[in-house]
């Protein structure tokens, strides 16, 4: 589809979605006085729809002024067109169903009214669930707009007032930090803070370098994630990178992005500590490493952790950085004392760098870390420049551990699910790394289908083979995923990993 015909298609889809969405909300409104439960649901769907309408109409204006000739932009637009079509069909079907219910009549009086309201409530709940599920598919592509270097987007977003929807404010902030750091207010509050303002009690989280800060007699808690640079490091660029990452993390929405909100940074010579705010309802922080080693977890919680981790990897990419340290030690789990569910967040930003910055090609020989690195990124002097696919590979290893619910590091090197003792003893470390990766793929195919299902298995294999050169790579070949804005690899991640993972339910 060429740029012009595509733009017309997207415009029409947005118009149809708005038409059906508004009509649906109006039909729901007619029942707001019927029942307290219905009224609460109607208020909820109005909020979800207002967010949806605001985003898609803004999306329409953004694409109307962009050229679709570039492959990466066309690919993103194609994906968003498909997602909008799904939304339109869902809204159209719900509108027809509510219309049928509204027109239904019976002579049985009160009893028929109860049946009718019950059917209406069921439909209303389903529509809310479907809209929220639709956002889980759409939102990552919405935030990919942050990466497109085009002043037209900045002009459209700049016209939104201060009370604009939160998602738009987030895109605006991300774009300012990534593309136009000079436009940030010179006298805005510094992201660097004084340690005296923090809770005094510091507790270790087993299996992680992250510390818990707890205030006496309160539920207020913070996490500290520290990175230390070698003596002699030029800190001028480091401070800028730390500041920009902290600002990006300060606008994070923990429940949707899998990243905690950063409330500041402590600086002590060559050491920097990110300070993260723990949401009020969460307690009992534990590392994923500790949980994998000692504590069984329900299947639904394991899927929840996997989904949150995948969203966090996407959010890191949207922030224009590579994480370089994704492993169970840097994934912190909390218990939600209201729902008793497990919430998880990615930390461990000690090795991060902006994607556009030059890779130092520095590594180490610690096998417990190398296990989560692609073979091309192992050793003292890794042979490949770091990119998002290397984080995706690390994600795959973590997803395999979550699926098998066993720790690859704390288990004995022999006799466990992952026996790599022979490879660890090899002198040819490159060959050993390639064999270990092949072992991980083989274990995924052998053990995951019966434990986590075929879809989950395919996702893990896609992550572990995302840098392969042959036909085994179902993620997308590297030469096909290169563009100046980093859009193509992001869209592939959404389509091949994130959306498929979000759709899994038990």
Tab-separated table of C-alpha atoms in Angstrom:
chain	number	residue	atom	x	y	z
A	1	UNK	CA	0.000	0.000	0.000
A	2	UNK	CA	1.471	3.363	-0.957
A	3	UNK	CA	1.777	6.319	1.446
A	4	UNK	CA	-1.329	8.182	0.215
A	5	UNK	CA	-3.717	5.218	0.119
A	6	UNK	CA	-2.397	4.093	3.500
A	7	UNK	CA	-3.002	7.510	5.033
A	8	UNK	CA	-6.596	7.465	3.765
A	9	UNK	CA	-7.102	3.988	5.225
A	10	UNK	CA	-5.768	5.033	8.611
A	11	UNK	CA	-7.877	8.204	8.634
A	12	UNK	CA	-11.025	6.225	7.868
A	13	UNK	CA	-10.230	3.620	10.507
A	14	UNK	CA	-9.789	6.269	13.200
A	15	UNK	CA	-13.051	7.945	12.145
A	16	UNK	CA	-14.919	4.614	12.303
A	17	UNK	CA	-13.428	3.776	15.695
A	18	UNK	CA	-14.456	7.154	17.092
A	19	UNK	CA	-17.945	6.798	15.605
A	20	UNK	CA	-18.550	3.349	17.098
A	21	UNK	CA	-16.792	4.162	20.372
A	22	UNK	CA	-18.828	7.297	21.036
A	23	UNK	CA	-22.033	5.526	20.048
A	24	UNK	CA	-21.236	2.664	22.383
A	25	UNK	CA	-20.551	4.973	25.340
A	26	UNK	CA	-23.810	6.834	24.639
A	27	UNK	CA	-25.748	3.551	24.699
A	28	UNK	CA	-24.092	2.593	27.975
A	29	UNK	CA	-24.930	6.010	29.414
A	30	UNK	CA	-28.642	5.292	29.023
A	31	UNK	CA	-28.314	2.649	31.760
A	32	UNK	CA	-26.277	4.642	34.282
A	33	UNK	CA	-29.203	5.112	36.677
A	34	UNK	CA	-30.329	1.496	36.459
A	35	UNK	CA	-27.960	-0.058	38.943
A	36	UNK	CA	-25.018	1.009	41.135
A	37	UNK	CA	-22.780	-1.712	39.718
A	38	UNK	CA	-23.631	-0.679	36.175
A	39	UNK	CA	-22.949	2.947	36.969
A	40	UNK	CA	-19.461	2.101	38.262
A	41	UNK	CA	-18.714	0.099	35.117
A	42	UNK	CA	-20.004	2.918	32.900
A	43	UNK	CA	-17.715	5.421	34.637
A	44	UNK	CA	-14.844	3.007	34.061
A	45	UNK	CA	-15.515	2.490	30.368
A	46	UNK	CA	-15.878	6.238	29.825
A	47	UNK	CA	-12.382	6.700	31.244
A	48	UNK	CA	-10.902	3.941	29.076
A	49	UNK	CA	-12.637	5.248	25.970
A	50	UNK	CA	-11.598	8.874	26.533
A	51	UNK	CA	-7.986	7.721	26.694
A	52	UNK	CA	-8.431	5.630	23.543
A	53	UNK	CA	-10.139	8.361	21.545
A	54	UNK	CA	-7.556	10.952	22.542
A	55	UNK	CA	-4.669	8.727	21.466
A	56	UNK	CA	-6.046	7.552	18.128
A	57	UNK	CA	-7.167	11.028	17.036
A	58	UNK	CA	-3.726	12.376	17.876
A	59	UNK	CA	-2.212	9.434	16.006
A	60	UNK	CA	-4.311	10.378	12.995
A	61	UNK	CA	-2.939	13.932	12.995
A	62	UNK	CA	0.643	12.701	13.408
A	63	UNK	CA	0.528	10.314	10.437
A	64	UNK	CA	-1.244	12.838	8.227
A	65	UNK	CA	1.926	14.916	8.193
A	66	UNK	CA	4.540	12.155	7.874
A	67	UNK	CA	5.939	10.637	4.692
A	68	UNK	CA	5.407	6.865	4.583
A	69	UNK	CA	8.143	6.170	2.035
A	70	UNK	CA	10.754	4.996	4.570
A	71	UNK	CA	10.497	1.265	5.191
A	72	UNK	CA	10.549	1.535	8.981
A	73	UNK	CA	7.779	4.159	9.070
A	74	UNK	CA	5.631	2.190	6.646
A	75	UNK	CA	6.073	-0.915	8.787
A	76	UNK	CA	5.019	0.890	11.948
A	77	UNK	CA	2.000	2.422	10.226
A	78	UNK	CA	1.002	-0.970	8.829
A	79	UNK	CA	1.097	-2.454	12.302
A	80	UNK	CA	-0.950	0.382	13.771
A	81	UNK	CA	-3.477	0.135	10.938
A	82	UNK	CA	-3.954	-3.557	11.744
A	83	UNK	CA	-4.426	-2.777	15.440
A	84	UNK	CA	-6.956	-0.038	14.631
A	85	UNK	CA	-8.876	-2.431	12.387
A	86	UNK	CA	-9.135	-4.877	15.290
A	87	UNK	CA	-10.429	-2.082	17.505
A	88	UNK	CA	-13.012	-1.015	14.945
A	89	UNK	CA	-14.347	-4.580	14.592
A	90	UNK	CA	-14.591	-5.047	18.360
A	91	UNK	CA	-16.415	-1.731	18.821
A	92	UNK	CA	-18.745	-2.455	15.910
A	93	UNK	CA	-19.659	-5.888	17.311
A	94	UNK	CA	-20.244	-4.500	20.810
A	95	UNK	CA	-22.359	-1.666	19.408
A	96	UNK	CA	-24.554	-4.166	17.568
A	97	UNK	CA	-24.903	-6.333	20.682
A	98	UNK	CA	-25.916	-3.432	22.908
A	99	UNK	CA	-28.298	-2.195	20.229
A	100	UNK	CA	-29.979	-5.609	20.183
A	101	UNK	CA	-30.278	-5.631	23.973
A	102	UNK	CA	-31.682	-2.111	24.043
A	103	UNK	CA	-34.337	-3.009	21.468
A	104	UNK	CA	-35.331	-6.306	23.109
A	105	UNK	CA	-38.758	-6.326	24.807
A	106	UNK	CA	-40.816	-8.820	26.814
A	107	UNK	CA	-44.125	-8.922	28.637
A	108	UNK	CA	-42.615	-10.647	31.690
A	109	UNK	CA	-41.888	-7.335	33.390
A	110	UNK	CA	-39.413	-7.148	36.266
A	111	UNK	CA	-37.848	-10.563	35.698
A	112	UNK	CA	-37.096	-9.722	32.071
A	113	UNK	CA	-35.535	-6.451	33.180
A	114	UNK	CA	-33.179	-8.329	35.532
A	115	UNK	CA	-32.161	-10.717	32.752
A	116	UNK	CA	-31.631	-7.790	30.406
A	117	UNK	CA	-29.495	-5.866	32.907
A	118	UNK	CA	-27.452	-8.988	33.628
A	119	UNK	CA	-26.736	-9.450	29.906
A	120	UNK	CA	-25.927	-5.753	29.634
A	121	UNK	CA	-23.493	-5.974	32.571
A	122	UNK	CA	-21.777	-9.006	31.041
A	123	UNK	CA	-21.362	-7.187	27.736
A	124	UNK	CA	-20.088	-4.057	29.467
A	125	UNK	CA	-17.452	-5.994	31.409
A	126	UNK	CA	-16.308	-7.766	28.266
A	127	UNK	CA	-15.985	-4.506	26.343
A	128	UNK	CA	-13.869	-3.012	29.149
A	129	UNK	CA	-11.629	-6.090	29.198
A	130	UNK	CA	-11.276	-6.012	25.409
A	131	UNK	CA	-10.417	-2.305	25.371
A	132	UNK	CA	-7.779	-2.788	28.053
A	133	UNK	CA	-6.388	-5.809	26.172
A	134	UNK	CA	-6.352	-3.723	22.987
A	135	UNK	CA	-4.236	-1.101	24.743
A	136	UNK	CA	-1.682	-3.736	25.714
A	137	UNK	CA	-1.301	-4.410	21.974
A	138	UNK	CA	-1.407	-0.771	20.846
A	139	UNK	CA	0.533	1.115	23.537
A	140	UNK	CA	4.038	-0.192	22.733
A	141	UNK	CA	3.641	0.962	19.125
A	142	UNK	CA	2.264	4.280	20.375
A	143	UNK	CA	5.443	4.896	22.364
A	144	UNK	CA	7.595	3.915	19.351
A	145	UNK	CA	6.569	7.306	17.960
A	146	UNK	CA	8.991	8.732	20.530
A	147	UNK	CA	11.890	7.385	18.463
A	148	UNK	CA	10.920	8.990	15.135
A	149	UNK	CA	13.157	12.000	14.542
A	150	UNK	CA	10.692	14.325	12.810
A	151	UNK	CA	9.828	17.861	13.895
A	152	UNK	CA	6.246	17.427	12.634
A	153	UNK	CA	5.561	15.136	15.618
A	154	UNK	CA	6.975	17.709	18.022
A	155	UNK	CA	4.691	20.395	16.576
A	156	UNK	CA	1.591	18.193	16.922
A	157	UNK	CA	2.405	17.187	20.493
A	158	UNK	CA	3.422	20.722	21.494
A	159	UNK	CA	-0.130	21.884	20.750
A	160	UNK	CA	-1.498	19.665	23.534
A	161	UNK	CA	-2.201	21.615	26.705
A	162	UNK	CA	-0.916	20.874	30.199
A	163	UNK	CA	-3.899	18.684	31.084
A	164	UNK	CA	-3.314	16.402	28.099
A	165	UNK	CA	-3.554	12.701	28.584
A	166	UNK	CA	-0.663	11.074	30.459
A	167	UNK	CA	0.452	8.927	27.502
A	168	UNK	CA	0.933	12.056	25.385
A	169	UNK	CA	2.888	13.792	28.136
A	170	UNK	CA	5.139	10.748	28.379
A	171	UNK	CA	5.831	10.761	24.619
A	172	UNK	CA	6.559	14.485	24.781
A	173	UNK	CA	9.047	14.002	27.631
A	174	UNK	CA	10.764	11.029	26.001
A	175	UNK	CA	11.183	12.923	22.725
A	176	UNK	CA	12.613	15.948	24.493
A	177	UNK	CA	15.223	13.843	26.296
A	178	UNK	CA	16.171	11.699	23.268
A	179	UNK	CA	15.978	14.184	20.405
A	180	UNK	CA	16.089	17.678	21.914
A	181	UNK	CA	17.870	17.690	25.289
A	182	UNK	CA	18.753	21.359	24.765
A	183	UNK	CA	15.057	22.276	24.922
A	184	UNK	CA	14.725	21.077	28.505
A	185	UNK	CA	14.305	23.892	30.971
A	186	UNK	CA	17.681	25.069	32.156
A	187	UNK	CA	16.493	25.600	35.695
A	188	UNK	CA	14.299	22.551	36.126
A	189	UNK	CA	14.748	20.656	39.383
A	190	UNK	CA	17.949	18.617	39.392
A	191	UNK	CA	17.587	14.850	39.248
A	192	UNK	CA	20.548	14.547	41.644
A	193	UNK	CA	19.487	14.420	45.304
A	194	UNK	CA	20.984	14.430	48.811
A	195	UNK	CA	21.161	11.115	50.676
A	196	UNK	CA	19.862	12.896	53.800
A	197	UNK	CA	16.415	13.004	52.180
A	198	UNK	CA	16.191	9.206	52.027
A	199	UNK	CA	15.047	6.641	54.613
A	200	UNK	CA	17.978	5.695	56.879
A	201	UNK	CA	17.574	1.910	57.004
A	202	UNK	CA	19.273	0.002	54.167
A	203	UNK	CA	18.595	-3.697	53.727
A	204	UNK	CA	20.107	-6.166	51.279
A	205	UNK	CA	17.797	-8.022	48.882
A	206	UNK	CA	19.097	-11.609	48.670
A	207	UNK	CA	20.358	-12.599	45.251
A	208	UNK	CA	20.671	-8.994	44.057
A	209	UNK	CA	22.921	-5.948	44.405
A	210	UNK	CA	19.817	-3.756	44.782
A	211	UNK	CA	19.217	-2.342	48.295
A	212	UNK	CA	15.914	-1.643	50.060
A	213	UNK	CA	15.530	1.654	51.924
A	214	UNK	CA	12.847	1.555	54.614
A	215	UNK	CA	11.628	4.421	56.784
A	216	UNK	CA	10.959	3.563	60.439
A	217	UNK	CA	7.287	3.095	61.302
A	218	UNK	CA	6.014	3.701	57.751
A	219	UNK	CA	5.344	1.703	54.624
A	220	UNK	CA	7.349	4.140	52.484
A	221	UNK	CA	10.122	2.278	50.715
A	222	UNK	CA	12.758	2.976	48.081
A	223	UNK	CA	15.144	0.791	46.115
A	224	UNK	CA	18.735	1.797	45.369
A	225	UNK	CA	20.420	0.517	42.205
A	226	UNK	CA	24.117	1.458	42.076
A	227	UNK	CA	26.612	1.628	39.226
A	228	UNK	CA	30.314	2.337	39.746
A	229	UNK	CA	32.660	3.575	37.031
A	230	UNK	CA	36.422	2.847	37.009
A	231	UNK	CA	38.840	5.477	38.263
A	232	UNK	CA	39.915	7.761	35.447
A	233	UNK	CA	36.566	7.596	33.647
A	234	UNK	CA	35.559	10.853	31.956
A	235	UNK	CA	32.475	11.646	34.024
A	236	UNK	CA	31.213	14.516	31.854
A	237	UNK	CA	29.412	12.171	29.436
A	238	UNK	CA	28.543	9.743	32.225
A	239	UNK	CA	26.690	12.418	34.189
A	240	UNK	CA	24.680	13.368	31.105
A	241	UNK	CA	23.746	9.740	30.389
A	242	UNK	CA	22.821	9.099	34.039
A	243	UNK	CA	20.729	12.277	34.156
A	244	UNK	CA	18.865	11.484	30.936
A	245	UNK	CA	18.127	7.894	31.977
A	246	UNK	CA	16.896	9.046	35.393
A	247	UNK	CA	14.586	11.583	33.740
A	248	UNK	CA	13.217	8.917	31.418
A	249	UNK	CA	12.648	6.540	34.323
A	250	UNK	CA	11.002	9.328	36.326
A	251	UNK	CA	8.041	9.278	33.906
A	252	UNK	CA	7.672	5.486	34.000
A	253	UNK	CA	4.300	3.938	34.785
A	254	UNK	CA	5.250	0.849	36.849
A	255	UNK	CA	2.017	-1.080	36.338
A	256	UNK	CA	2.275	-0.960	32.531
A	257	UNK	CA	5.986	-0.639	31.712
A	258	UNK	CA	7.605	-3.035	34.182
A	259	UNK	CA	9.988	-0.291	35.338
A	260	UNK	CA	9.836	1.514	38.672
A	261	UNK	CA	9.634	5.305	38.788
A	262	UNK	CA	12.994	6.950	39.500
A	263	UNK	CA	12.837	9.667	42.161
A	264	UNK	CA	16.451	10.803	41.918
A	265	UNK	CA	20.130	9.892	41.738
A	266	UNK	CA	22.809	9.881	44.437
A	267	UNK	CA	26.323	10.816	43.295
A	268	UNK	CA	29.505	9.975	45.190
A	269	UNK	CA	32.701	10.450	43.146
A	270	UNK	CA	32.536	7.723	40.429
A	271	UNK	CA	29.519	5.986	41.945
A	272	UNK	CA	25.926	6.732	40.963
A	273	UNK	CA	22.835	5.276	42.635
A	274	UNK	CA	19.397	5.390	41.045
A	275	UNK	CA	16.662	5.761	43.668
A	276	UNK	CA	13.339	4.113	42.808
A	277	UNK	CA	10.002	4.598	44.529
A	278	UNK	CA	8.158	1.419	45.541
A	279	UNK	CA	4.384	1.652	44.883
A	280	UNK	CA	2.345	1.778	48.095
A	281	UNK	CA	0.561	-1.566	47.701
A	282	UNK	CA	3.767	-3.564	47.187
A	283	UNK	CA	5.942	-5.202	49.838
A	284	UNK	CA	8.426	-8.022	50.485
A	285	UNK	CA	10.934	-7.389	47.662
A	286	UNK	CA	12.834	-10.467	46.504
A	287	UNK	CA	15.104	-11.091	43.546
A	288	UNK	CA	13.944	-13.460	40.833
A	289	UNK	CA	17.184	-15.390	41.463
A	290	UNK	CA	16.188	-16.098	45.060
A	291	UNK	CA	12.648	-17.089	44.071
A	292	UNK	CA	13.911	-19.425	41.343
A	293	UNK	CA	16.306	-21.055	43.785
A	294	UNK	CA	14.100	-21.618	46.808
A	295	UNK	CA	10.414	-20.913	46.315
A	296	UNK	CA	7.814	-22.432	43.947
A	297	UNK	CA	5.447	-20.019	42.221
A	298	UNK	CA	1.992	-20.428	40.699
A	299	UNK	CA	1.763	-20.655	36.920
A	300	UNK	CA	-0.259	-17.448	36.557
A	301	UNK	CA	2.379	-15.531	38.541
A	302	UNK	CA	5.121	-16.926	36.299
A	303	UNK	CA	3.291	-15.720	33.192
A	304	UNK	CA	2.748	-12.347	34.875
A	305	UNK	CA	6.500	-12.010	35.542
A	306	UNK	CA	7.333	-12.989	31.953
A	307	UNK	CA	4.935	-10.406	30.517
A	308	UNK	CA	6.175	-7.647	32.796
A	309	UNK	CA	9.798	-8.399	31.905
A	310	UNK	CA	9.031	-8.287	28.164
A	311	UNK	CA	7.273	-4.929	28.609
A	312	UNK	CA	10.297	-3.625	30.520
A	313	UNK	CA	12.651	-4.645	27.695
A	314	UNK	CA	10.413	-2.767	25.252
A	315	UNK	CA	10.331	0.281	27.536
A	316	UNK	CA	14.135	0.292	27.768
A	317	UNK	CA	14.324	0.303	23.960
A	318	UNK	CA	11.782	3.134	23.798
A	319	UNK	CA	14.027	5.114	26.125
A	320	UNK	CA	16.787	4.854	23.525
A	321	UNK	CA	19.108	2.719	25.657
A	322	UNK	CA	20.415	-0.832	25.848
A	323	UNK	CA	20.288	-2.450	29.288
A	324	UNK	CA	23.147	-4.991	28.955
A	325	UNK	CA	22.433	-6.639	32.317
A	326	UNK	CA	19.137	-8.537	32.101
A	327	UNK	CA	19.295	-11.565	34.401
A	328	UNK	CA	17.399	-12.840	37.474
A	329	UNK	CA	19.617	-10.817	39.838
A	330	UNK	CA	18.335	-7.568	38.290
A	331	UNK	CA	14.639	-8.518	38.341
A	332	UNK	CA	12.912	-7.645	41.626
A	333	UNK	CA	9.595	-9.210	42.652
A	334	UNK	CA	7.050	-7.797	45.084
A	335	UNK	CA	3.892	-9.137	46.653
A	336	UNK	CA	0.780	-7.012	46.173
A	337	UNK	CA	-0.850	-7.164	49.616
A	338	UNK	CA	-4.259	-6.242	48.148
A	339	UNK	CA	-4.456	-8.899	45.443
A	340	UNK	CA	-1.695	-11.265	46.682
A	341	UNK	CA	-0.388	-11.298	43.088
A	342	UNK	CA	3.291	-10.951	42.190
A	343	UNK	CA	4.569	-7.747	40.562
A	344	UNK	CA	8.010	-7.630	38.977
A	345	UNK	CA	10.347	-4.868	37.807
A	346	UNK	CA	13.608	-4.682	35.880
A	347	UNK	CA	16.466	-2.838	37.568
A	348	UNK	CA	20.239	-3.401	37.356
A	349	UNK	CA	21.102	-0.392	35.181
A	350	UNK	CA	24.774	-0.616	36.143
A	351	UNK	CA	25.933	-1.428	32.584
A	352	UNK	CA	23.455	0.586	30.495
A	353	UNK	CA	24.372	2.980	27.697
A	354	UNK	CA	22.449	5.054	25.132
A	355	UNK	CA	21.910	3.067	21.918
A	356	UNK	CA	23.488	5.862	19.879
A	357	UNK	CA	26.647	5.927	22.009
A	358	UNK	CA	29.743	4.004	20.988
A	359	UNK	CA	30.098	0.557	22.565
A	360	UNK	CA	33.202	0.110	24.712
A	361	UNK	CA	33.319	-3.586	23.721
A	362	UNK	CA	34.183	-4.428	27.332
A	363	UNK	CA	33.197	-7.664	29.039
A	364	UNK	CA	34.343	-10.216	31.595
A	365	UNK	CA	34.843	-13.956	32.006
A	366	UNK	CA	32.244	-14.544	34.734
A	367	UNK	CA	30.188	-17.483	33.468
A	368	UNK	CA	27.208	-16.594	35.678
A	369	UNK	CA	26.919	-13.345	33.688
A	370	UNK	CA	27.988	-14.742	30.321
A	371	UNK	CA	25.165	-17.263	30.486
A	372	UNK	CA	22.763	-14.370	29.802
A	373	UNK	CA	24.872	-12.887	27.013
A	374	UNK	CA	24.777	-13.843	23.372
A	375	UNK	CA	27.966	-15.674	22.280
A	376	UNK	CA	29.055	-12.601	20.298
A	377	UNK	CA	28.983	-10.525	23.506
A	378	UNK	CA	30.960	-12.841	25.796
A	379	UNK	CA	34.538	-12.592	27.009
A	380	UNK	CA	36.873	-9.731	27.934
A	381	UNK	CA	36.668	-8.229	24.420
A	382	UNK	CA	33.273	-9.062	22.855
A	383	UNK	CA	33.330	-9.162	19.067
A	384	UNK	CA	29.955	-7.464	18.391
A	385	UNK	CA	28.598	-4.001	19.131
A	386	UNK	CA	25.732	-4.157	21.604
A	387	UNK	CA	22.189	-3.639	20.279
A	388	UNK	CA	18.612	-4.338	21.293
A	389	UNK	CA	18.740	-7.940	20.018
A	390	UNK	CA	21.378	-8.694	22.664
A	391	UNK	CA	18.893	-7.612	25.355
A	392	UNK	CA	16.254	-9.762	23.641
A	393	UNK	CA	18.601	-12.751	23.843
A	394	UNK	CA	19.046	-12.135	27.590
A	395	UNK	CA	15.270	-11.942	27.909
A	396	UNK	CA	15.029	-15.362	26.252
A	397	UNK	CA	17.350	-16.989	28.797
A	398	UNK	CA	15.344	-15.450	31.662
A	399	UNK	CA	12.046	-16.588	30.112
A	400	UNK	CA	13.439	-20.113	29.863
A	401	UNK	CA	14.313	-20.092	33.579
A	402	UNK	CA	10.871	-18.705	34.432
A	403	UNK	CA	9.213	-21.381	32.315
A	404	UNK	CA	11.178	-24.219	33.893
A	405	UNK	CA	11.160	-22.452	37.270
A	406	UNK	CA	14.708	-23.432	38.089
A	407	UNK	CA	17.846	-21.389	38.646
A	408	UNK	CA	20.569	-22.014	36.079
A	409	UNK	CA	23.202	-20.382	38.290
A	410	UNK	CA	22.634	-21.725	41.795
A	411	UNK	CA	21.932	-25.288	40.742
A	412	UNK	CA	24.942	-27.625	40.583
A	413	UNK	CA	26.716	-27.423	37.224
A	414	UNK	CA	26.000	-31.114	36.720
A	415	UNK	CA	22.847	-33.089	37.296
A	416	UNK	CA	20.442	-30.177	36.851
A	417	UNK	CA	18.227	-29.226	33.940
A	418	UNK	CA	21.093	-27.250	32.417
A	419	UNK	CA	24.299	-29.288	32.487
A	420	UNK	CA	27.041	-27.091	31.035
A	421	UNK	CA	29.999	-28.397	33.026
A	422	UNK	CA	31.705	-29.719	29.883
A	423	UNK	CA	31.399	-26.371	28.099
A	424	UNK	CA	32.640	-24.410	31.125
A	425	UNK	CA	35.788	-26.538	31.184
A	426	UNK	CA	36.582	-25.956	27.486
A	427	UNK	CA	39.583	-23.819	26.530
A	428	UNK	CA	37.874	-22.535	23.390
A	429	UNK	CA	35.432	-20.160	25.075
A	430	UNK	CA	33.794	-19.031	21.843
A	431	UNK	CA	32.947	-22.612	20.897
A	432	UNK	CA	31.737	-23.220	24.457
A	433	UNK	CA	29.425	-20.185	24.273
A	434	UNK	CA	27.922	-21.379	20.991
A	435	UNK	CA	27.331	-24.848	22.434
A	436	UNK	CA	25.693	-23.400	25.559
A	437	UNK	CA	23.346	-21.335	23.397
A	438	UNK	CA	22.439	-24.481	21.411
A	439	UNK	CA	21.772	-26.263	24.709
A	440	UNK	CA	19.425	-23.476	25.816
A	441	UNK	CA	17.476	-23.714	22.545
A	442	UNK	CA	17.286	-27.512	22.827
A	443	UNK	CA	16.078	-27.359	26.450
A	444	UNK	CA	13.424	-24.824	25.431
A	445	UNK	CA	12.045	-27.119	22.743
A	446	UNK	CA	12.232	-30.226	24.930
A	447	UNK	CA	10.813	-28.994	28.239
A	448	UNK	CA	8.729	-25.851	27.738
A	449	UNK	CA	5.799	-27.127	25.581
A	450	UNK	CA	4.431	-29.384	28.332
A	451	UNK	CA	4.987	-26.771	31.062
A	452	UNK	CA	4.203	-23.418	29.456
A	453	UNK	CA	2.618	-24.218	26.087
A	454	UNK	CA	3.660	-24.001	22.442
A	455	UNK	CA	3.253	-20.215	22.159
A	456	UNK	CA	5.532	-19.537	25.120
A	457	UNK	CA	8.062	-22.015	23.720
A	458	UNK	CA	8.066	-20.261	20.338
A	459	UNK	CA	8.615	-16.900	22.067
A	460	UNK	CA	11.622	-18.170	24.015
A	461	UNK	CA	13.152	-19.782	20.903
A	462	UNK	CA	12.554	-16.550	18.930
A	463	UNK	CA	14.508	-14.616	21.579
A	464	UNK	CA	17.366	-17.111	21.728
A	465	UNK	CA	17.746	-17.207	17.925
A	466	UNK	CA	17.135	-13.498	17.245
A	467	UNK	CA	20.710	-13.004	16.002
A	468	UNK	CA	21.035	-16.241	14.010
A	469	UNK	CA	21.948	-15.965	10.339
A	470	UNK	CA	19.995	-18.956	9.062
A	471	UNK	CA	16.346	-19.955	8.752
A	472	UNK	CA	16.159	-20.762	12.472
A	473	UNK	CA	15.844	-17.029	13.136
A	474	UNK	CA	12.090	-16.385	13.310
A	475	UNK	CA	12.550	-12.967	14.929
A	476	UNK	CA	13.960	-11.239	11.861
A	477	UNK	CA	17.414	-11.012	10.364
A	478	UNK	CA	19.664	-8.210	11.539
A	479	UNK	CA	20.195	-6.667	8.089
A	480	UNK	CA	16.403	-6.384	7.685
A	481	UNK	CA	15.955	-4.583	11.018
A	482	UNK	CA	18.258	-1.613	10.617
A	483	UNK	CA	16.876	1.913	10.461
A	484	UNK	CA	18.000	5.234	11.829
A	485	UNK	CA	15.196	5.459	14.401
A	486	UNK	CA	15.286	1.865	15.703
A	487	UNK	CA	11.654	1.326	14.669
A	488	UNK	CA	11.899	-1.982	12.786
A	489	UNK	CA	13.411	-3.989	15.623
A	490	UNK	CA	10.809	-2.474	17.958
A	491	UNK	CA	7.887	-3.428	15.718
A	492	UNK	CA	9.291	-6.948	15.331
A	493	UNK	CA	9.611	-7.252	19.097
A	494	UNK	CA	5.993	-6.156	19.545
A	495	UNK	CA	4.685	-8.560	16.887
A	496	UNK	CA	6.877	-11.612	17.539
A	497	UNK	CA	7.304	-11.401	21.310
A	498	UNK	CA	5.194	-8.912	23.242
A	499	UNK	CA	1.761	-9.356	21.643
A	500	UNK	CA	2.024	-13.150	21.591
A	501	UNK	CA	3.074	-13.199	25.232
A	502	UNK	CA	0.273	-10.835	26.289
A	503	UNK	CA	-2.306	-13.075	24.590
A	504	UNK	CA	-1.388	-16.119	26.707
A	505	UNK	CA	-3.967	-16.766	29.417
A	506	UNK	CA	-4.716	-19.638	31.764
